[in-house]
Short mmCIF file of C-alpha atoms in Angstrom, two decimals:
data_model
loop_
_atom_site.label_atom_id
_atom_site.label_comp_id
_atom_site.label_asym_id
_atom_site.label_seq_id
_atom_site.Cartn_x
_atom_site.Cartn_y
_atom_site.Cartn_z
CA UNK A 718 0.00 0.00 0.00
CA UNK A 719 1.39 3.37 -0.98
CA UNK A 720 0.75 6.33 1.30
CA UNK A 721 1.66 9.96 1.07
CA UNK A 722 3.35 11.72 3.97
CA UNK A 723 0.20 13.64 4.92
CA UNK A 724 -1.66 10.32 5.38
CA UNK A 725 0.64 9.34 8.26
CA UNK A 726 -0.41 10.11 11.83
CA UNK A 727 1.31 13.13 13.42
CA UNK A 728 0.69 15.79 16.09
CA UNK A 729 -0.46 18.41 13.56
CA UNK A 730 1.03 20.85 11.09
CA UNK A 731 3.52 23.15 12.81
CA UNK A 732 3.39 21.23 16.11
CA UNK A 733 6.91 20.05 17.02
CA UNK A 734 9.66 20.11 19.60
CA UNK A 735 12.69 20.02 17.33
CA UNK A 736 15.09 22.31 15.51
CA UNK A 737 16.35 22.35 11.93
CA UNK A 738 19.38 20.33 13.01
CA UNK A 739 16.91 17.42 13.27
CA UNK A 740 15.29 17.85 9.82
CA UNK A 741 14.54 14.59 8.02
CA UNK A 742 15.59 13.80 4.46
CA UNK A 743 14.80 11.09 1.97
CA UNK A 744 16.15 9.80 -1.31
CA UNK A 745 13.40 8.67 -3.64
CA UNK A 746 14.30 6.13 -6.28
CA UNK A 747 12.23 5.33 -9.30
CA UNK A 748 14.50 2.49 -10.41
CA UNK A 749 15.38 -0.73 -8.57
CA UNK A 750 17.32 -3.92 -9.27
CA UNK A 751 15.59 -7.22 -8.42
CA UNK A 752 16.66 -10.87 -8.09
CA UNK A 753 20.41 -10.16 -8.08
CA UNK A 754 22.88 -11.62 -5.61
CA UNK A 755 23.68 -8.10 -4.32
CA UNK A 756 22.01 -4.68 -4.32
CA UNK A 757 24.24 -3.65 -7.25
CA UNK A 758 22.79 -6.13 -9.73
CA UNK A 759 19.48 -7.48 -10.92
CA UNK A 760 16.52 -7.16 -13.23
CA UNK A 761 15.76 -3.49 -13.90
CA UNK A 762 12.38 -2.30 -12.65
CA UNK A 763 11.03 1.23 -12.90
CA UNK A 764 8.19 2.88 -10.94
CA UNK A 765 5.49 4.56 -13.01
CA UNK A 766 1.79 5.34 -12.48
CA UNK A 767 1.78 3.77 -9.03
CA UNK A 768 3.38 0.42 -9.86
CA UNK A 769 6.70 -1.21 -10.63
CA UNK A 770 7.31 -2.59 -14.11
CA UNK A 771 10.17 -3.92 -16.18
CA UNK A 772 12.29 -2.68 -19.08
CA UNK A 773 12.57 -4.63 -22.34
CA UNK A 774 16.02 -5.45 -23.72
CA UNK A 775 15.29 -4.28 -27.29
CA UNK A 776 18.14 -1.91 -28.29
CA UNK A 777 19.38 -1.86 -24.66
CA UNK A 778 23.11 -1.04 -24.62
CA UNK A 779 25.92 -0.01 -22.30
CA UNK A 780 24.95 3.70 -22.16
CA UNK A 781 21.45 2.68 -20.98
CA UNK A 782 22.95 0.47 -18.25
CA UNK A 783 25.36 3.26 -17.22
CA UNK A 784 22.47 5.70 -16.74
CA UNK A 785 20.65 3.20 -14.51
CA UNK A 786 23.70 2.51 -12.36
CA UNK A 787 24.53 6.21 -12.01
CA UNK A 788 20.89 6.97 -11.14
CA UNK A 789 21.15 4.43 -8.31
CA UNK A 790 24.44 5.91 -7.08
CA UNK A 791 26.75 3.12 -8.26
CA UNK A 792 28.82 4.87 -10.91
CA UNK A 793 28.77 2.99 -14.21
CA UNK A 794 27.66 -0.48 -15.24
CA UNK A 795 30.05 -3.38 -15.47
CA UNK A 796 27.66 -5.24 -17.79
CA UNK A 797 24.18 -5.06 -19.22
CA UNK A 798 22.69 -8.53 -19.05
CA UNK A 799 19.39 -10.36 -19.10
CA UNK A 800 19.72 -13.31 -16.76
CA UNK A 801 17.96 -12.18 -13.58
CA UNK A 802 14.67 -13.84 -14.40
CA UNK A 803 11.38 -12.67 -15.76
CA UNK A 804 9.42 -9.98 -14.01
CA UNK A 805 5.66 -9.77 -13.68
CA UNK A 806 3.13 -7.06 -14.26
CA UNK A 807 3.68 -4.12 -16.55
CA UNK A 808 6.49 -3.76 -19.06
CA UNK A 809 6.93 -0.02 -18.81
CA UNK A 810 9.76 0.74 -21.24
CA UNK A 811 10.95 -0.61 -24.59
CA UNK A 812 13.43 0.65 -27.18
CA UNK A 813 15.33 2.65 -24.55
CA UNK A 814 18.10 4.63 -26.25
CA UNK A 815 20.12 6.66 -23.74
CA UNK A 816 22.93 8.86 -24.98
CA UNK A 817 24.72 8.21 -21.70
CA UNK A 818 24.62 11.71 -20.25
CA UNK A 819 21.05 11.50 -18.88
CA UNK A 820 20.56 11.67 -15.12
CA UNK A 821 17.63 9.22 -15.07
CA UNK A 822 16.33 6.34 -17.16
CA UNK A 823 13.02 8.17 -17.49
CA UNK A 824 14.73 11.01 -19.38
CA UNK A 825 16.19 8.68 -22.04
CA UNK A 826 14.38 8.39 -25.37
CA UNK A 827 12.04 5.36 -25.41
CA UNK A 828 8.97 4.00 -27.18
CA UNK A 829 6.54 5.47 -24.62
CA UNK A 830 5.29 4.35 -21.23
CA UNK A 831 3.68 0.92 -21.54
CA UNK A 832 4.26 0.73 -25.30
CA UNK A 833 6.24 -2.39 -26.14
CA UNK A 834 6.49 -5.44 -28.39
CA UNK A 835 8.17 -7.84 -25.96
CA UNK A 836 7.44 -10.27 -23.17
CA UNK A 837 8.96 -10.70 -19.73
CA UNK A 838 11.49 -13.16 -21.14
CA UNK A 839 13.19 -10.02 -22.53
CA UNK A 840 13.39 -8.13 -19.21
CA UNK A 841 16.78 -6.45 -18.96
CA UNK A 842 19.22 -6.63 -16.07
CA UNK A 843 22.42 -4.83 -15.12
CA UNK A 844 25.49 -5.37 -12.96
CA UNK A 845 26.77 -2.09 -11.57
CA UNK A 846 30.39 -1.36 -10.70
CA UNK A 847 31.45 -1.04 -7.11
CA UNK A 848 34.07 1.57 -7.98
CA UNK A 849 33.27 5.18 -8.90
CA UNK A 850 34.97 8.57 -9.28
CA UNK A 851 33.74 11.44 -7.10
CA UNK A 852 34.42 15.17 -7.09
CA UNK A 853 36.00 15.61 -10.51
CA UNK A 854 34.87 18.19 -13.03
CA UNK A 855 34.40 15.39 -15.59
CA UNK A 856 32.99 11.87 -15.20
CA UNK A 857 36.43 10.52 -16.11
CA UNK A 858 38.25 12.15 -13.17
CA UNK A 859 37.96 12.41 -9.41
CA UNK A 860 38.61 10.63 -6.14
CA UNK A 861 38.28 6.83 -6.35
CA UNK A 862 35.61 5.40 -4.02
CA UNK A 863 34.72 1.76 -3.50
CA UNK A 864 31.33 0.41 -2.43
CA UNK A 865 31.86 -2.03 0.44
CA UNK A 866 29.56 -3.24 3.24
CA UNK A 867 26.73 -0.92 2.23
CA UNK A 868 28.59 2.36 1.87
CA UNK A 869 31.06 4.26 -0.31
CA UNK A 870 34.53 5.09 0.97
#
C-alpha cells in the first residue's frame, strides 16, 4: 500500500519540539534492481503510475545500463545482461536509447510508457560497478571510491 506523507499520523502541522538540526531527508528512487545476488545487480524495474514494471532489452546497450547505475548511485555499469529472471506485471519501457549523459532512465528516449512489443522473457538486467569517481569536473576524473559493506569510501 502506498501512502503519502500527509496520510501518516502526526501531532499536527507546525506542532513540534525540534530544531532544523533534526530535519529529516529522503532519497526517492524510481528504479530498482531485483533478483540479483547483491544490491548492485538485478533485473531493472522502474516505478510509473503507481506500480513497478520492467524494461525490455530491445536496443538496450551499455549507455542505458550506465544511466541506470549512475541513477542508483553506483557509478557505471560493469555489464548489461538479461539473466535475472522474468518480471511480472507491466512492461513499462521498450526501445530505450540513452545517450549516456542523462541523469535518469526516465529522461532517455524510449517508445513510450507501456508501449512495447516484448514479453517478460526479454526483461533487462544490469550489474553495476562497485568503484566510482567522485568530485571531478568530468565523469572521467575524481577521487576513487569503492562500495563495500553498504557504503562508499
